[in-house]
XYZ file of C-alpha atoms in Angstrom:
539
model
C 0.007 -0.039 0.070
C 2.795 2.700 -0.691
C -0.010 4.922 -1.740
C -1.520 5.248 1.213
C 2.062 5.379 3.307
C 3.148 8.968 1.508
C 2.490 11.744 3.707
C -0.933 13.623 3.066
C -1.923 10.676 0.782
C -4.609 12.885 -0.791
C -5.092 16.787 -1.956
C -6.513 18.658 0.869
C -9.448 19.734 -1.458
C -10.020 15.879 -2.234
C -10.266 15.239 1.542
C -13.424 14.534 3.343
C -13.626 16.854 6.125
C -16.371 14.786 7.607
C -15.776 13.422 11.865
C -15.237 9.895 9.866
C -13.199 11.151 6.941
C -9.483 9.826 8.206
C -10.886 6.375 8.953
C -11.559 5.992 4.965
C -7.484 6.022 4.805
C -6.547 2.225 5.320
C -3.436 2.854 6.950
C -4.755 5.579 9.425
C -7.536 2.522 10.087
C -5.360 0.243 10.785
C -3.104 2.446 13.495
C -6.240 4.066 14.517
C -7.835 0.589 15.285
C -4.526 -0.745 16.907
C -4.517 2.672 19.698
C -8.274 1.494 19.971
C -7.354 -2.047 21.143
C -4.156 -0.918 22.800
C -6.592 2.284 24.611
C -8.761 -0.610 25.668
C -6.297 -2.567 27.569
C -4.697 0.690 29.100
C -8.086 1.148 30.881
C -8.850 -2.694 31.501
C -5.168 -2.287 33.697
C -6.048 1.098 35.010
C -9.376 0.064 36.025
C -8.392 -3.763 37.480
C -5.789 -1.888 39.499
C -7.697 0.555 41.094
C -10.018 -1.858 42.064
C -7.543 -4.257 43.458
C -6.172 -1.503 45.420
C -9.343 -0.929 46.883
C -9.194 -4.531 48.254
C -5.973 -4.505 49.482
C -6.660 -0.745 51.236
C -9.156 1.700 51.911
C -7.143 4.688 52.434
C -7.525 7.259 49.777
C -3.823 8.561 48.966
C -3.327 4.643 48.159
C -6.219 4.605 45.504
C -5.536 7.752 44.477
C -1.420 6.766 44.064
C -2.328 4.309 41.414
C -3.230 6.973 38.806
C -0.002 8.924 39.956
C 1.895 6.091 39.320
C 0.214 5.304 35.996
C 0.791 9.014 34.740
C 4.142 9.906 36.323
C 6.359 8.174 34.030
C 5.147 10.363 31.235
C 6.179 13.835 33.053
C 9.629 12.142 33.592
C 10.294 10.529 30.223
C 8.254 12.339 27.836
C 10.984 14.437 26.505
C 13.926 11.720 25.874
C 11.103 9.739 24.454
C 9.755 12.229 21.934
C 13.439 13.054 21.219
C 14.320 9.700 20.344
C 10.845 9.582 18.145
C 12.233 12.538 16.058
C 15.760 10.868 15.608
C 14.685 7.349 15.295
C 12.845 5.161 12.716
C 9.063 6.014 14.296
C 8.041 2.669 12.918
C 10.814 0.875 14.914
C 10.182 3.066 18.099
C 6.388 2.426 17.992
C 6.629 -1.441 17.403
C 9.132 -1.574 20.806
C 7.012 0.256 22.800
C 4.388 -1.871 22.366
C 6.083 -5.033 22.944
C 7.327 -3.211 26.374
C 3.909 -2.848 27.240
C 2.916 -6.046 26.808
C 5.953 -7.407 28.613
C 4.862 -5.507 31.696
C 1.274 -6.433 31.248
C 2.637 -10.179 31.255
C 4.810 -9.692 34.346
C 1.754 -8.306 36.066
C -0.724 -10.899 35.175
C 1.703 -13.386 36.289
C 2.127 -11.483 39.621
C -1.748 -11.285 40.496
C -2.209 -15.041 39.595
C 0.934 -16.169 41.621
C -0.622 -14.357 44.756
C 2.291 -12.392 45.761
C 0.734 -9.073 44.523
C 1.248 -5.976 47.547
C 0.192 -2.490 47.164
C 3.788 -1.376 46.669
C 4.308 -4.188 44.227
C 1.415 -3.123 42.233
C 2.094 0.642 42.024
C 6.034 -0.399 40.953
C 4.303 -2.041 38.069
C 1.839 0.213 37.101
C 4.402 3.162 36.871
C 6.220 0.333 34.991
C 3.375 0.326 32.579
C 3.339 4.058 32.662
C 6.970 3.815 30.898
C 5.685 2.186 28.253
C 2.577 4.376 27.965
C 5.300 7.542 28.067
C 7.805 6.030 25.277
C 4.357 5.163 23.006
C 2.334 8.593 23.034
C 4.807 10.794 21.347
C 5.239 8.660 18.701
C 1.853 8.144 17.438
C 1.227 11.689 18.045
C 4.048 12.202 15.380
C 2.957 9.511 13.255
C -1.101 10.880 12.772
C -0.277 13.693 10.463
C 1.936 11.604 8.288
C -1.452 9.882 7.611
C -3.889 12.327 6.729
C -3.702 15.774 5.144
C -3.236 18.679 7.264
C -7.216 19.335 6.794
C -8.128 16.406 7.949
C -6.181 16.539 11.440
C -8.247 17.799 13.477
C -10.753 15.146 12.698
C -7.785 12.789 13.228
C -7.512 13.855 16.330
C -11.007 13.751 17.378
C -11.231 10.354 16.259
C -7.937 9.519 18.472
C -10.378 11.158 21.384
C -12.995 8.866 20.465
C -10.521 5.902 20.495
C -9.571 7.042 24.278
C -13.073 7.243 24.809
C -14.525 4.321 23.286
C -11.911 2.387 25.162
C -12.946 4.227 28.358
C -16.171 2.282 27.566
C -15.410 -0.993 26.505
C -12.368 -1.355 28.692
C -14.064 -0.818 31.944
C -17.168 -3.013 30.984
C -14.818 -5.898 30.119
C -12.788 -5.428 33.085
C -15.870 -5.102 35.439
C -17.516 -8.275 33.722
C -14.480 -10.096 34.334
C -13.850 -9.061 37.925
C -17.529 -9.810 38.695
C -17.536 -13.213 37.284
C -13.928 -14.582 37.060
C -11.393 -12.083 39.030
C -8.902 -9.465 38.796
C -6.092 -11.787 37.366
C -8.234 -12.490 34.284
C -8.191 -8.965 33.587
C -4.625 -8.675 33.654
C -3.937 -12.004 31.564
C -6.538 -10.843 28.799
C -4.673 -6.865 28.765
C -1.343 -9.455 28.159
C -2.464 -11.023 25.280
C -4.721 -8.008 23.556
C -0.915 -6.129 23.764
C 1.042 -8.894 22.351
C -1.532 -9.120 19.324
C -1.392 -5.364 18.996
C 2.339 -5.562 18.688
C 2.244 -8.132 15.671
C -0.459 -5.823 14.021
C 1.781 -2.796 14.215
C 4.512 -4.545 12.446
C 2.305 -4.874 9.463
C 2.683 -1.007 8.684
C 5.218 -0.192 5.972
C 6.755 3.159 6.384
C 9.998 4.484 4.668
C 12.410 6.092 6.874
C 14.730 8.605 5.190
C 17.618 9.431 7.756
C 18.854 12.818 7.361
C 22.131 13.191 5.259
C 23.726 14.975 8.413
C 23.444 11.883 10.546
C 21.632 11.301 13.657
C 20.784 14.289 16.171
C 22.578 13.197 19.650
C 19.991 12.703 22.073
C 20.943 15.461 24.854
C 21.365 17.974 21.967
C 17.995 16.708 20.086
C 15.769 17.189 23.623
C 17.702 20.650 24.253
C 16.435 21.979 20.605
C 12.689 20.621 21.858
C 12.965 22.344 25.234
C 14.147 25.360 23.257
C 11.264 25.586 20.102
C 8.490 24.988 23.206
C 10.229 27.567 25.263
C 10.433 30.126 22.207
C 6.840 29.599 21.297
C 4.512 31.825 23.019
C 1.350 29.648 21.162
C 2.546 26.654 22.460
C 3.426 27.935 26.326
C -0.211 29.024 26.609
C -1.541 25.600 25.055
C 0.837 23.826 27.932
C -0.229 25.802 30.580
C -4.021 25.397 29.800
C -3.891 21.789 29.289
C -1.603 21.647 32.963
C -4.395 23.738 34.626
C -7.489 21.591 32.981
C -5.685 18.107 34.130
C -4.520 19.227 37.402
C -8.386 19.936 38.414
C -10.068 17.238 36.254
C -7.739 14.216 37.545
C -9.618 14.784 40.776
C -12.617 12.895 39.619
C -10.631 9.888 37.987
C -8.547 9.668 41.024
C -10.930 9.464 43.513
C -14.122 7.789 41.367
C -13.281 4.439 42.699
C -14.483 5.762 46.272
C -16.830 7.608 44.863
C -18.545 4.752 43.354
C -18.233 2.908 46.702
C -20.081 5.502 48.272
C -23.007 5.632 46.059
C -26.366 3.516 47.125
C -25.502 0.093 46.302
C -22.282 1.035 44.403
C -19.921 -1.837 43.792
C -17.264 -2.822 40.954
C -20.207 -2.829 38.336
C -21.149 0.685 39.177
C -17.628 1.810 39.182
C -17.532 0.272 35.332
C -20.674 2.234 34.596
C -19.407 5.744 35.751
C -16.431 5.408 33.529
C -18.198 4.093 30.485
C -20.784 7.139 30.774
C -17.580 9.549 30.933
C -16.655 7.748 27.552
C -19.816 7.832 25.995
C -20.328 11.653 26.741
C -16.789 12.279 25.075
C -17.850 9.788 22.042
C -20.538 12.348 21.407
C -19.127 15.354 21.704
C -16.082 14.288 19.663
C -18.244 13.390 16.656
C -20.015 16.940 16.869
C -16.632 18.978 17.489
C -16.651 20.139 13.934
C -19.573 21.887 14.243
C -18.709 23.053 17.325
C -15.467 24.417 15.740
C -17.355 26.530 13.489
C -19.777 28.144 15.902
C -17.287 29.092 18.723
C -13.126 30.059 18.965
C -10.974 27.550 20.801
C -10.625 29.846 23.620
C -14.649 30.057 24.231
C -14.318 26.067 23.889
C -11.814 25.512 26.484
C -13.269 28.056 28.946
C -17.117 26.366 28.190
C -15.779 23.318 28.421
C -13.559 23.911 31.782
C -16.988 25.412 33.677
C -18.883 21.884 32.321
C -16.291 20.102 33.595
C -16.601 21.804 37.265
C -20.004 21.992 37.569
C -20.184 17.768 36.948
C -17.850 17.016 39.394
C -19.147 19.454 41.998
C -22.508 17.307 41.295
C -20.433 14.254 41.431
C -19.749 15.422 45.062
C -22.952 15.149 46.292
C -24.531 11.959 43.696
C -26.806 10.085 46.118
C -27.208 7.341 43.352
C -26.324 6.134 39.763
C -29.196 7.953 38.372
C -27.716 11.461 39.187
C -23.928 10.312 39.021
C -24.195 8.727 35.304
C -25.399 11.826 33.372
C -22.976 14.299 35.411
C -20.182 11.863 33.822
C -21.924 11.869 30.736
C -21.317 15.659 30.792
C -17.758 15.309 32.121
C -17.047 13.381 29.133
C -18.062 15.728 27.158
C -16.190 18.586 28.660
C -12.886 16.605 28.928
C -12.865 15.538 25.198
C -13.938 19.314 23.963
C -10.856 21.001 25.987
C -8.385 18.192 25.337
C -8.947 17.891 21.693
C -9.156 21.873 21.174
C -5.891 22.119 22.631
C -4.428 19.138 20.616
C -5.331 20.795 17.599
C -3.401 24.173 18.346
C -0.383 22.004 19.503
C -0.142 20.371 16.307
C -0.587 23.221 14.243
C 1.874 25.057 16.255
C 4.848 22.292 15.623
C 6.913 21.950 12.536
C 7.420 17.733 11.326
C 10.894 17.809 12.504
C 10.580 18.375 16.040
C 6.537 17.434 16.400
C 7.354 14.334 18.939
C 9.474 16.199 21.000
C 6.777 18.918 21.232
C 3.652 16.568 21.529
C 5.689 14.508 24.007
C 5.950 17.929 26.102
C 2.332 18.211 25.439
C 1.815 14.796 26.930
C 4.057 15.772 30.131
C 1.979 18.778 30.882
C -0.843 16.476 31.062
C 0.471 13.430 32.957
C 2.585 15.545 35.131
C -0.321 17.876 36.406
C -2.363 14.408 36.595
C 0.404 12.924 38.964
C 0.515 15.897 41.120
C -2.999 16.711 40.697
C -4.131 13.208 41.961
C -1.762 13.030 45.104
C -3.178 16.578 46.141
C -6.809 15.868 45.844
C -5.961 12.350 47.431
C -4.191 13.915 50.445
C -7.305 16.615 50.743
C -9.776 13.896 50.710
C -7.546 12.277 53.369
C -7.362 14.857 55.553
C -11.230 16.153 55.086
C -13.635 14.061 52.593
C -13.833 12.700 49.099
C -16.696 15.653 48.737
C -14.610 18.183 50.056
C -11.460 17.093 47.689
C -14.158 17.488 44.732
C -15.793 20.418 45.689
C -12.449 22.525 46.089
C -11.029 20.815 42.790
C -13.999 22.201 40.526
C -13.929 25.471 41.857
C -10.240 26.041 42.110
C -10.529 24.608 38.381
C -12.427 27.294 36.972
C -10.649 30.303 38.730
C -7.375 29.194 37.519
C -8.406 28.850 33.997
C -10.225 32.257 33.752
C -6.862 33.607 35.248
C -4.750 32.045 32.615
C -7.167 32.898 29.517
C -6.831 36.665 30.692
C -3.081 36.933 31.250
C -1.920 34.520 28.501
C -1.607 35.565 24.964
C -3.804 35.223 22.624
C -4.096 31.881 20.725
C -5.160 32.754 17.508
C -1.948 33.716 15.782
C -0.791 30.698 13.747
C 2.819 30.714 11.476
C 3.169 28.894 8.565
C 4.958 25.529 9.480
C 5.471 25.049 5.871
C 9.163 23.512 5.200
C 11.051 26.143 2.953
C 14.115 25.691 1.147
C 14.481 29.072 0.309
C 17.533 29.749 2.381
C 20.869 28.697 0.518
C 22.801 25.703 2.326
C 26.366 27.156 3.291
C 29.391 24.875 1.726
C 32.948 24.891 3.380
C 35.980 24.176 1.364
C 37.159 22.514 4.710
C 34.365 21.483 6.938
C 35.266 21.937 11.144
C 34.721 18.605 12.642
C 34.748 20.364 16.199
C 33.921 23.614 17.992
C 30.701 26.066 18.169
C 30.150 28.022 14.939
C 29.873 31.668 15.710
C 27.544 33.370 12.491
C 27.495 37.226 12.328
C 25.005 38.979 10.271
C 25.765 42.901 9.579
C 23.099 45.204 8.923
C 23.416 49.056 8.137
C 19.887 50.697 9.077
C 18.587 54.239 9.192
C 19.003 55.063 13.372
C 15.610 56.883 13.469
C 14.246 53.320 12.981
C 16.273 51.489 15.489
C 13.654 51.167 17.969
C 11.550 49.058 15.530
C 14.408 47.169 14.592
C 15.409 45.939 17.793
C 11.847 44.746 18.397
C 11.480 43.132 14.855
C 15.228 41.553 16.267
C 13.183 39.889 19.228
C 11.536 38.071 16.831
C 14.775 36.637 15.241
C 16.387 35.463 18.422
C 13.050 33.376 18.714
C 13.343 31.982 15.494
C 17.006 31.290 15.263
C 16.544 29.553 19.113
C 13.839 27.746 17.935
C 15.900 26.184 15.084
C 18.545 24.820 17.453
C 21.177 28.219 18.002
C 22.948 27.684 21.361
C 23.296 31.536 21.876
C 22.174 34.519 20.020
C 22.725 38.300 20.859
C 22.030 41.714 19.003
C 25.188 43.745 19.040
C 25.525 47.833 18.291
C 28.488 49.537 16.614
C 29.090 52.465 19.044
C 31.315 54.682 16.766
C 28.770 53.607 13.508
C 24.826 54.422 14.346
C 22.825 52.057 12.382
C 25.429 49.779 12.332
C 23.809 46.613 14.332
C 25.227 42.515 14.136
C 23.340 39.795 14.636
C 25.386 36.976 16.356
C 23.989 33.079 16.629
C 26.103 30.485 18.297
C 25.863 26.973 17.031
C 26.737 23.564 18.594
C 28.896 22.384 15.519
C 28.846 22.879 11.821
C 26.653 19.963 11.816
C 24.169 21.442 14.076
C 24.630 24.858 11.900
C 23.598 23.058 8.907
C 20.603 21.328 10.664
C 19.047 24.579 11.187
C 18.708 25.144 7.049
C 16.523 21.859 7.540
C 14.207 23.466 9.734
C 13.375 26.905 7.688
C 9.476 27.084 7.737
C 7.732 29.302 5.227
C 7.113 32.135 8.544
C 10.819 32.369 8.827
C 11.486 33.274 5.151
C 9.017 36.153 5.844
C 10.882 37.519 8.750
C 14.081 37.240 6.913
C 12.427 39.771 4.190
C 11.157 42.188 6.975
C 14.596 42.311 8.338
C 16.081 42.782 4.774
C 13.543 45.682 4.260
C 15.461 47.476 7.303
C 18.742 47.368 5.642
C 19.968 50.425 3.699
C 23.364 49.400 2.482
C 24.399 48.851 -1.011
C 25.255 45.446 -0.754
C 23.423 42.783 1.004
C 23.966 42.052 4.772
C 27.530 40.673 5.060
C 27.533 37.207 6.805
C 30.451 35.497 8.282
C 30.879 32.062 9.609
C 33.642 31.223 12.218
C 35.010 28.351 14.364
C 35.611 28.396 17.541
C 39.245 27.603 18.070
C 40.258 25.393 21.228
C 43.270 26.741 22.375
C 46.055 25.089 24.400
C 47.122 27.608 27.734
C 51.211 27.679 27.962
């Protein structure tokens, strides 16, 4: 199926823009189905682990720590995982991560069957499973834009949300049925079997990996560049702040849901399953209507309204007496969850070029999981000190208040840069390329001194652009004896890393260069020099 393997297999104008359009693409359908099964396994594991913990202890903090153990690895390992997904063959890396999860699932099932499981061991194996999720999520996020045209990306990401929430229904239902009918150990066994099968299905995917002629980036350097890109992108910083706020507060309900289910009239494992399924059903309904919602209101409005709806539904759950009240509240919670997460995920994807996509999305996931892990621990402790209802109420009230502050203080998200790759800049050639040493690039501008303030403001944009491309340092120098003479100085880690920056030029960088040249009033173009830093031995 080589024609389906190519990026953006169909022209944008021919793409089906409906909610189910991406499913018509065979490779996306195969990988999406595998992702669905993987998510079902994840929910089966989480439900079984959470319920098993309640059978071993009734302490809210221990129960909430199951959620922390599952999400904390993504916060700790997300960036190196994203860097590896950007510099390695994504197909092979994806396969490896899936078999990691399968291996952990196998060990977990053996531990349960043999009767050696303890609360501490359960948390340790849940953490190990989270390590696999930390490695797997960034690479799948980076793969999706390869499988569909840009105009189908919002629908594809929404379908990923459908996958997550369909699994939120199927996984808990299967887990609940097995727990009630056979025993918790059978949930872990089925999880292991399905995880292994999913790994072999992924192996059917054929993808041509084109190694860079400059060779692989070093892991540490790739991580640094990823951090710099996000740090110099106001849009991505705003997205990460909002998604962290949302999940830090919304995770209170998921972390404490086993105890909420037990506290309902007649609450048992079936009630816990029903509540999770209701949340998933609500999310699916919202995901299928997201194209219409995106046309009706801007993303900021969607994010704020979904946050408010999530807080209201969580407050209802704090006092829900029975499943008749809890089920619709959980459905509304699911609608709010997918609307907020999808809106911010689309913003993140559109703000990332392909060369740094996995690193950027890994930091997006780190924000989610780090906030979820911290939130689960905090709200679990608050509930331990007071009550589960109090913990949910405080999380609901503070979630809306903090998001309102973020919407007010953080820059507008509507400004989008053109991330289209560009080969407009001529790649420099060195007669004898230096092997080691930092490379210092200087660009000399002669401008009208009366326009110096405007030029300095524009050069702030140039600084962000150079650092996002991977430069180590950037400075703007002013000649004290020649008014209007400015020197832009960029330091690269090496000659190879200097050349890499030319592979990372986007259409927006070309526009920025033209704006800088418009200030130059010299008879000749700005003078560009490239020097390598020599390492001298002191004598």
